[in-house]
Amino acid sequence: MKRIYLIAGIMVAIAILLFVNSGKDMTTYGSFADANSSTKKIKIVGKLAKNKPMVYDPAKDPNHFSFFIKDNNGEEQKVVLLKAKPQDFEMSEQIVVTGRMKEGVFVATDLLMKCPSKYKDEEIAIKTKQNG
Amino acid sequence: MEKIQYIGETLLPGQIGQMGVLLAFVGALLSMVAYWFATQRRESTDYESWRNIGRYAFLTHGLGVFAVIGSLLYAMINQLYEYQYVQAHVSEELPMKFIFSALWEGQEGSFLLWMFWHVLLGFVLLFKGKSWETSTLTVIAAIQAVLATMILGIYIGFGDEPSKFGSNPMLLLRQTIDAPIFAQADYLKLIKGNGLNPALQNYWMTIHPPTLFLGFASTAVPFAFAIAGLWTKRHTEWLKPALPWALFCGSILGIGILMGSAWAYEALNFGGFWAWDPVENTSLVPWLLIVAGVHTNLISKATGHSVRSSYIFYLLGFLLVVYSTFLTRSGVLGETSVHAFTEMGLESQLILFISVFTLAGLGLMIWRWRGIPHPKSEEHTTSKEFWMFIGTLILLFSAVLITGSTSLPVYNKIMQVFNPAFEGKVITEPVAHFNKYQLWIAVFIGYFSGFAQFLRFRENNWSKNALRFAIHLGGGLGIAGLLTYLSSLLIELHTWQYTLLTFSAYFTIVSNLDYLITHLRGKLKIAGSAFSHIGFGLMIIGIMASGVNRKIISSNAFLMDGLIAGGDEEMSKKNITLFRNVPTMMQDYLVTYKKDTLDHFTRTYTVNYQRKNKKGKLVEDFNLYPTILYDKSFTKIATSNPDTRHYVLKDVFTHISALPEVEQNFELKKQREEELKYKALNLEQGRTQLLHDTLDVENQDTVFRRTFQISLESISRNPVHHEYKPEPGDLAFSTKLKVRRSDDDSVYYANPVILLRGQLIYTYPDQIDDLSAKFKIGQDAIEKVFALDNQLKYENINLRQGDLGKWQDLKIKFTGFNKAPEHPDYSRKEGDLAVGAKLDITAPNGKTYHAEPIFLIRDQQPLNVKVEVSELGLHVRFPLLDPGKETIQLMLAKSSTPSSIPVEVATDSLPSNYIVLEAMEFPGINVFWFGTLLMMFGLGFSIWNRMSTRRSGESLV
């Protein structure tokens, strides 16, 4: 079984190497301050600034949705998402954007949001007159 | 508080269900204990009594599980909303065909589904397990006992906060929620169900979960055999009965995963079939381990090598299913997964679940390690077992890498326990990350599964077969190279890594085909592995074609991710805006959003695709029908479902990624409509009216002035409007308005419609999007066009049956009486004598209209019901019937076209007749589906061989 062990050993070594190497694929959630000092793509967690304008006008550009988010340091920043406006965006509790700073705007290519679960709410639907 | 006597509750199903839960739990526990004793005392005289107790206890357990499912289903079918689970997952609107989907939508239901399969698999072991019955069922019963605690829903412990064990699906709503409504004894009359999430209302939700859970459940059987083998020290005997189970598991679990992919691709808007989502990953990992186990199992059976590995793979297969359950149901994945799972307070129970079985499995493994037989001699590098074993190591490697990356949130959680300030890490680009590593796994599997087929078990004399081996290998490599070259002409391979992967996939396809033809020579029974490996190769080719060469049709960018600086930003722009009836060029396709129709909550869009070849000949012309599903209040889009045009060689996929805000929310639409500032105009035919409009200029104090020129072109009594569906008896007309604006050179037309149906007036405004202007007809116009009766000048004519009369430019033929006349304005009363006169009225243009005015006598009073031929502006009454002469008298009048029509104009109306579309082309996706299905078929096919060799006692490996 020695040869097998040798090969298994080599594979374990490669695995460790890959795991160490894959650290490059991992990041911690950054802030807009980090984004300003880097040209690399970065992930930022924040909350939607609801008092700031949200603009999505597909008649002009369907791949341009701009809004403001406040990161965990409290910094507010304009974000442009190069996608359609996601459903239930206003209801989001938390937003994760992936992108980089460009000319003072955070240009995001991806967005994930956490919404309060819609279908598991503890509210009981009460029948209205119309629904019989 | 005084106890309320609630009205209308059906408590019996709940009581049966609760009993079932207890029976399931106690039965499993008892069965486990009894079977344990039976296994431990298999040589002693009381073996049979222990075994019988185990059997009956397990059967009772099964009965309990069936009782819970049955009573829950009963409650769901009958919409007994007093039960929390029913109220959460069923509603009046839910079609009966989705009742099963609703059953396993929730956590409790999916645990029940999982247990249901364990019960059925357990029954097979109980009746067919022979000497393995007691040991394997001890394990299955133990698993079931733990799973039963998940639906137990009891409180254990003392003090103010007893810990809750499980979540019981049979609880009453009023037991789970404290709401003021329960102060009313008749609360049941007031509540309704939440229903099934609309996104899940499709047939995939009916077939995917049961298949996947059967796959998950069937990992428990090889696990049970592994434990049984270790426990009873029958280290070589267990390998044979475990193999068909492992093959079954690989096949079903694989199909279950594929159904998830197909669901994502067909019905969701992922735009693909695999996204390396944690939920997908954690179901793939057990499959990889089971498949690895199948390979070492084959090695062990043939050579006696790798018994330990077989144990480890089968143990891990099930443990990783439990780990997957923990990841997806504990809420630990948080925002890294698109699959929505909520925390239910089962985290500690799930951790207990993993720990117990990991400790039992691995503990037993370590304890027995030295006793597990392994040959002293080493595998030869020229033997099949050597390379097969390396192959399984690669599969393990893949499983480790995927699990490692997917477990990042768990790692973060653990680190935060020790260091609360620890910042959690995330993968920046998950898809790229997984692809980068798994690509190499696939390359190696391709090569190994290709050439290992030509090696033999226990081969140590290399020279004997070297020539034969070299010929097949060389031929395979050559043909694979040729095919790779040909493929590169059809699809972009982009990088050398992809070229290498394509080559390895072709190599395994060619080699296994070769093996199938030259070595097996029609011995179909043992062809399963060749099928699976060819399937694997085809799957990779399919991924290269449809995944790597996926083309976004709805984007203008022809950019490759990462090749051009900033390219990924251009790449993410995948949407296009299509205005209704405006053909738009999208890559090779001319695409037109034709129309949309609303039926219940579903809005179906018709999108037409046309493609011409270089000579200008139309070669493709088809419609796609993506849909939007509104929620019950029409204020939100619940889900957007794609539509796909399937060709043999490619798919064209389309989904709606956004709609104008007013089309997403009908409340908002109504509100916006009310907010529009309409200005009234009185338009005369042939005279142009001016409308001055001011526009605020953004960020400045100035205003912008512009002028509209509006004129009335014509009035049509035969109106057409995309929202208006004509009904008999309608009085409707439209005005054709010619519109120009001072800052725009074009001439536009608007055709608003107004309708009088019964007593109600409906207006259908028309919008000119380019001018952001909306036009509607004023309500006073109804009177003007359909003149009031007392303003009409009626003329009389008399007709006999069969007569052809003339009035003005119309020919009127009286064809006969109708003894049972009908008209919207006429409702029959007891004692009425009513008769209709059937008239055919022919206009000068040759068009004939049918009219049926009614004459009636009610309470000795002669009355008549007027009919109106809307298109002619003709009014017809039937006031007199002379039975003696058999003649009827008709009163006829024409309303004149009014000289002016009131029209209202709003100049602040935003366009809303567009959709935002995402469209993609998936070349060769059928190769992917065919390949993956062939792979699972091969696994299933091998069971046939294993089962028949089991009976005849010889192996054909």
JSON list of N, CA, C and O in Angstrom, two decimals, chain B residues 439 487-500 502 543-551 558-563 571:
[
{"chain": "B", "resi": 439, "resn": "LEU", "atom": "N", "xyz": [-12.71, 22.00, -11.93]},
{"chain": "B", "resi": 439, "resn": "LEU", "atom": "CA", "xyz": [-12.26, 21.73, -13.29]},
{"chain": "B", "resi": 439, "resn": "LEU", "atom": "C", "xyz": [-11.19, 20.64, -13.31]},
{"chain": "B", "resi": 439, "resn": "LEU", "atom": "O", "xyz": [-11.25, 19.71, -14.11]},
{"chain": "B", "resi": 487, "resn": "SER", "atom": "N", "xyz": [-14.52, 20.31, -32.06]},
{"chain": "B", "resi": 487, "resn": "SER", "atom": "CA", "xyz": [-15.36, 21.09, -31.15]},
{"chain": "B", "resi": 487, "resn": "SER", "atom": "C", "xyz": [-14.91, 22.54, -31.08]},
{"chain": "B", "resi": 487, "resn": "SER", "atom": "O", "xyz": [-15.73, 23.45, -30.98]},
{"chain": "B", "resi": 488, "resn": "SER", "atom": "N", "xyz": [-13.58, 22.73, -31.14]},
{"chain": "B", "resi": 488, "resn": "SER", "atom": "CA", "xyz": [-13.08, 24.10, -31.01]},
{"chain": "B", "resi": 488, "resn": "SER", "atom": "C", "xyz": [-13.52, 24.95, -32.20]},
{"chain": "B", "resi": 488, "resn": "SER", "atom": "O", "xyz": [-13.50, 26.17, -32.14]},
{"chain": "B", "resi": 489, "resn": "LEU", "atom": "N", "xyz": [-13.92, 24.29, -33.30]},
{"chain": "B", "resi": 489, "resn": "LEU", "atom": "CA", "xyz": [-14.44, 25.06, -34.43]},
{"chain": "B", "resi": 489, "resn": "LEU", "atom": "C", "xyz": [-15.87, 25.51, -34.17]},
{"chain": "B", "resi": 489, "resn": "LEU", "atom": "O", "xyz": [-16.32, 26.53, -34.68]},
{"chain": "B", "resi": 490, "resn": "LEU", "atom": "N", "xyz": [-16.59, 24.71, -33.36]},
{"chain": "B", "resi": 490, "resn": "LEU", "atom": "CA", "xyz": [-18.00, 25.02, -33.09]},
{"chain": "B", "resi": 490, "resn": "LEU", "atom": "C", "xyz": [-18.19, 25.92, -31.88]},
{"chain": "B", "resi": 490, "resn": "LEU", "atom": "O", "xyz": [-18.99, 26.84, -31.88]},
{"chain": "B", "resi": 491, "resn": "ILE", "atom": "N", "xyz": [-17.46, 25.61, -30.81]},
{"chain": "B", "resi": 491, "resn": "ILE", "atom": "CA", "xyz": [-17.63, 26.40, -29.59]},
{"chain": "B", "resi": 491, "resn": "ILE", "atom": "C", "xyz": [-16.29, 26.97, -29.16]},
{"chain": "B", "resi": 491, "resn": "ILE", "atom": "O", "xyz": [-15.23, 26.44, -29.49]},
{"chain": "B", "resi": 492, "resn": "GLU", "atom": "N", "xyz": [-16.36, 28.05, -28.41]},
{"chain": "B", "resi": 492, "resn": "GLU", "atom": "CA", "xyz": [-15.15, 28.69, -27.89]},
{"chain": "B", "resi": 492, "resn": "GLU", "atom": "C", "xyz": [-14.66, 27.89, -26.70]},
{"chain": "B", "resi": 492, "resn": "GLU", "atom": "O", "xyz": [-15.40, 27.65, -25.76]},
{"chain": "B", "resi": 493, "resn": "LEU", "atom": "N", "xyz": [-13.39, 27.48, -26.73]},
{"chain": "B", "resi": 493, "resn": "LEU", "atom": "CA", "xyz": [-12.85, 26.78, -25.56]},
{"chain": "B", "resi": 493, "resn": "LEU", "atom": "C", "xyz": [-12.09, 27.74, -24.66]},
{"chain": "B", "resi": 493, "resn": "LEU", "atom": "O", "xyz": [-11.73, 27.40, -23.53]},
{"chain": "B", "resi": 494, "resn": "HIS", "atom": "N", "xyz": [-11.86, 28.95, -25.15]},
{"chain": "B", "resi": 494, "resn": "HIS", "atom": "CA", "xyz": [-11.29, 30.06, -24.38]},
{"chain": "B", "resi": 494, "resn": "HIS", "atom": "C", "xyz": [-9.89, 29.84, -23.83]},
{"chain": "B", "resi": 494, "resn": "HIS", "atom": "O", "xyz": [-8.96, 30.52, -24.22]},
{"chain": "B", "resi": 495, "resn": "THR", "atom": "N", "xyz": [-9.71, 28.87, -22.90]},
{"chain": "B", "resi": 495, "resn": "THR", "atom": "CA", "xyz": [-8.40, 28.75, -22.26]},
{"chain": "B", "resi": 495, "resn": "THR", "atom": "C", "xyz": [-7.87, 27.33, -22.43]},
{"chain": "B", "resi": 495, "resn": "THR", "atom": "O", "xyz": [-8.62, 26.41, -22.75]},
{"chain": "B", "resi": 496, "resn": "TRP", "atom": "N", "xyz": [-6.57, 27.16, -22.17]},
{"chain": "B", "resi": 496, "resn": "TRP", "atom": "CA", "xyz": [-5.99, 25.82, -22.32]},
{"chain": "B", "resi": 496, "resn": "TRP", "atom": "C", "xyz": [-6.56, 24.85, -21.31]},
{"chain": "B", "resi": 496, "resn": "TRP", "atom": "O", "xyz": [-6.69, 23.66, -21.57]},
{"chain": "B", "resi": 497, "resn": "GLN", "atom": "N", "xyz": [-6.97, 25.38, -20.13]},
{"chain": "B", "resi": 497, "resn": "GLN", "atom": "CA", "xyz": [-7.57, 24.48, -19.13]},
{"chain": "B", "resi": 497, "resn": "GLN", "atom": "C", "xyz": [-8.86, 23.87, -19.68]},
{"chain": "B", "resi": 497, "resn": "GLN", "atom": "O", "xyz": [-9.11, 22.69, -19.51]},
{"chain": "B", "resi": 498, "resn": "TYR", "atom": "N", "xyz": [-9.65, 24.72, -20.33]},
{"chain": "B", "resi": 498, "resn": "TYR", "atom": "CA", "xyz": [-10.89, 24.22, -20.89]},
{"chain": "B", "resi": 498, "resn": "TYR", "atom": "C", "xyz": [-10.63, 23.23, -22.03]},
{"chain": "B", "resi": 498, "resn": "TYR", "atom": "O", "xyz": [-11.36, 22.25, -22.19]},
{"chain": "B", "resi": 499, "resn": "THR", "atom": "N", "xyz": [-9.59, 23.50, -22.81]},
{"chain": "B", "resi": 499, "resn": "THR", "atom": "CA", "xyz": [-9.25, 22.58, -23.90]},
{"chain": "B", "resi": 499, "resn": "THR", "atom": "C", "xyz": [-8.87, 21.21, -23.33]},
{"chain": "B", "resi": 499, "resn": "THR", "atom": "O", "xyz": [-9.31, 20.17, -23.82]},
{"chain": "B", "resi": 500, "resn": "LEU", "atom": "N", "xyz": [-8.07, 21.25, -22.27]},
{"chain": "B", "resi": 500, "resn": "LEU", "atom": "CA", "xyz": [-7.63, 20.01, -21.62]},
{"chain": "B", "resi": 500, "resn": "LEU", "atom": "C", "xyz": [-8.85, 19.24, -21.08]},
{"chain": "B", "resi": 500, "resn": "LEU", "atom": "O", "xyz": [-8.93, 18.01, -21.21]},
{"chain": "B", "resi": 502, "resn": "THR", "atom": "N", "xyz": [-11.99, 19.44, -22.14]},
{"chain": "B", "resi": 502, "resn": "THR", "atom": "CA", "xyz": [-12.76, 18.91, -23.26]},
{"chain": "B", "resi": 502, "resn": "THR", "atom": "C", "xyz": [-12.11, 17.64, -23.78]},
{"chain": "B", "resi": 502, "resn": "THR", "atom": "O", "xyz": [-12.77, 16.64, -24.05]},
{"chain": "B", "resi": 543, "resn": "ILE", "atom": "N", "xyz": [-21.45, 20.91, -20.46]},
{"chain": "B", "resi": 543, "resn": "ILE", "atom": "CA", "xyz": [-21.12, 22.10, -19.66]},
{"chain": "B", "resi": 543, "resn": "ILE", "atom": "C", "xyz": [-20.25, 23.06, -20.47]},
{"chain": "B", "resi": 543, "resn": "ILE", "atom": "O", "xyz": [-20.46, 24.27, -20.46]},
{"chain": "B", "resi": 544, "resn": "MET", "atom": "N", "xyz": [-19.29, 22.49, -21.22]},
{"chain": "B", "resi": 544, "resn": "MET", "atom": "CA", "xyz": [-18.42, 23.34, -22.04]},
{"chain": "B", "resi": 544, "resn": "MET", "atom": "C", "xyz": [-19.25, 24.10, -23.07]},
{"chain": "B", "resi": 544, "resn": "MET", "atom": "O", "xyz": [-19.03, 25.29, -23.31]},
{"chain": "B", "resi": 545, "resn": "ALA", "atom": "N", "xyz": [-20.24, 23.40, -23.65]},
{"chain": "B", "resi": 545, "resn": "ALA", "atom": "CA", "xyz": [-21.04, 24.04, -24.70]},
{"chain": "B", "resi": 545, "resn": "ALA", "atom": "C", "xyz": [-22.03, 25.04, -24.11]},
{"chain": "B", "resi": 545, "resn": "ALA", "atom": "O", "xyz": [-22.06, 26.21, -24.51]},
{"chain": "B", "resi": 546, "resn": "SER", "atom": "N", "xyz": [-22.81, 24.60, -23.12]},
{"chain": "B", "resi": 546, "resn": "SER", "atom": "CA", "xyz": [-23.92, 25.45, -22.68]},
{"chain": "B", "resi": 546, "resn": "SER", "atom": "C", "xyz": [-23.53, 26.41, -21.57]},
{"chain": "B", "resi": 546, "resn": "SER", "atom": "O", "xyz": [-24.07, 27.50, -21.48]},
{"chain": "B", "resi": 547, "resn": "GLY", "atom": "N", "xyz": [-22.59, 25.98, -20.70]},
{"chain": "B", "resi": 547, "resn": "GLY", "atom": "CA", "xyz": [-22.20, 26.86, -19.60]},
{"chain": "B", "resi": 547, "resn": "GLY", "atom": "C", "xyz": [-21.15, 27.87, -20.03]},
{"chain": "B", "resi": 547, "resn": "GLY", "atom": "O", "xyz": [-21.34, 29.07, -19.95]},
{"chain": "B", "resi": 548, "resn": "VAL", "atom": "N", "xyz": [-20.02, 27.36, -20.55]},
{"chain": "B", "resi": 548, "resn": "VAL", "atom": "CA", "xyz": [-18.92, 28.25, -20.92]},
{"chain": "B", "resi": 548, "resn": "VAL", "atom": "C", "xyz": [-19.30, 29.08, -22.14]},
{"chain": "B", "resi": 548, "resn": "VAL", "atom": "O", "xyz": [-18.90, 30.23, -22.28]},
{"chain": "B", "resi": 549, "resn": "ASN", "atom": "N", "xyz": [-20.10, 28.51, -23.04]},
{"chain": "B", "resi": 549, "resn": "ASN", "atom": "CA", "xyz": [-20.48, 29.23, -24.25]},
{"chain": "B", "resi": 549, "resn": "ASN", "atom": "C", "xyz": [-21.87, 29.84, -24.19]},
{"chain": "B", "resi": 549, "resn": "ASN", "atom": "O", "xyz": [-22.46, 30.18, -25.20]},
{"chain": "B", "resi": 550, "resn": "ARG", "atom": "N", "xyz": [-22.40, 29.95, -22.99]},
{"chain": "B", "resi": 550, "resn": "ARG", "atom": "CA", "xyz": [-23.69, 30.59, -22.82]},
{"chain": "B", "resi": 550, "resn": "ARG", "atom": "C", "xyz": [-23.61, 32.01, -23.38]},
{"chain": "B", "resi": 550, "resn": "ARG", "atom": "O", "xyz": [-22.66, 32.74, -23.13]},
{"chain": "B", "resi": 551, "resn": "LYS", "atom": "N", "xyz": [-24.59, 32.35, -24.18]},
{"chain": "B", "resi": 551, "resn": "LYS", "atom": "CA", "xyz": [-24.54, 33.66, -24.83]},
{"chain": "B", "resi": 551, "resn": "LYS", "atom": "C", "xyz": [-25.70, 34.51, -24.34]},
{"chain": "B", "resi": 551, "resn": "LYS", "atom": "O", "xyz": [-26.85, 34.08, -24.37]},
{"chain": "B", "resi": 558, "resn": "PHE", "atom": "N", "xyz": [-19.97, 41.60, -26.26]},
{"chain": "B", "resi": 558, "resn": "PHE", "atom": "CA", "xyz": [-19.42, 40.31, -26.67]},
{"chain": "B", "resi": 558, "resn": "PHE", "atom": "C", "xyz": [-18.16, 40.06, -25.87]},
{"chain": "B", "resi": 558, "resn": "PHE", "atom": "O", "xyz": [-17.13, 39.75, -26.41]},
{"chain": "B", "resi": 559, "resn": "LEU", "atom": "N", "xyz": [-18.24, 40.26, -24.57]},
{"chain": "B", "resi": 559, "resn": "LEU", "atom": "CA", "xyz": [-17.01, 40.27, -23.80]},
{"chain": "B", "resi": 559, "resn": "LEU", "atom": "C", "xyz": [-16.88, 39.01, -22.97]},
{"chain": "B", "resi": 559, "resn": "LEU", "atom": "O", "xyz": [-17.85, 38.44, -22.52]},
{"chain": "B", "resi": 560, "resn": "MET", "atom": "N", "xyz": [-15.65, 38.61, -22.78]},
{"chain": "B", "resi": 560, "resn": "MET", "atom": "CA", "xyz": [-15.38, 37.44, -21.97]},
{"chain": "B", "resi": 560, "resn": "MET", "atom": "C", "xyz": [-14.97, 37.90, -20.59]},
{"chain": "B", "resi": 560, "resn": "MET", "atom": "O", "xyz": [-14.18, 38.81, -20.43]},
{"chain": "B", "resi": 561, "resn": "ASP", "atom": "N", "xyz": [-15.51, 37.21, -19.60]},
{"chain": "B", "resi": 561, "resn": "ASP", "atom": "CA", "xyz": [-15.20, 37.57, -18.23]},
{"chain": "B", "resi": 561, "resn": "ASP", "atom": "C", "xyz": [-13.69, 37.51, -17.99]},
{"chain": "B", "resi": 561, "resn": "ASP", "atom": "O", "xyz": [-13.05, 36.51, -18.26]},
{"chain": "B", "resi": 562, "resn": "GLY", "atom": "N", "xyz": [-13.14, 38.58, -17.49]},
{"chain": "B", "resi": 562, "resn": "GLY", "atom": "CA", "xyz": [-11.75, 38.57, -17.08]},
{"chain": "B", "resi": 562, "resn": "GLY", "atom": "C", "xyz": [-10.74, 38.83, -18.17]},
{"chain": "B", "resi": 562, "resn": "GLY", "atom": "O", "xyz": [-9.58, 39.12, -17.89]},
{"chain": "B", "resi": 563, "resn": "LEU", "atom": "N", "xyz": [-11.12, 38.74, -19.44]},
{"chain": "B", "resi": 563, "resn": "LEU", "atom": "CA", "xyz": [-10.14, 38.91, -20.50]},
{"chain": "B", "resi": 563, "resn": "LEU", "atom": "C", "xyz": [-9.87, 40.39, -20.78]},
{"chain": "B", "resi": 563, "resn": "LEU", "atom": "O", "xyz": [-8.77, 40.77, -21.13]},
{"chain": "B", "resi": 571, "resn": "MET", "atom": "N", "xyz": [-20.10, 42.67, -18.68]},
{"chain": "B", "resi": 571, "resn": "MET", "atom": "CA", "xyz": [-20.75, 41.36, -18.71]},
{"chain": "B", "resi": 571, "resn": "MET", "atom": "C", "xyz": [-22.04, 41.34, -17.88]},
{"chain": "B", "resi": 571, "resn": "MET", "atom": "O", "xyz": [-22.94, 40.59, -18.18]}
]
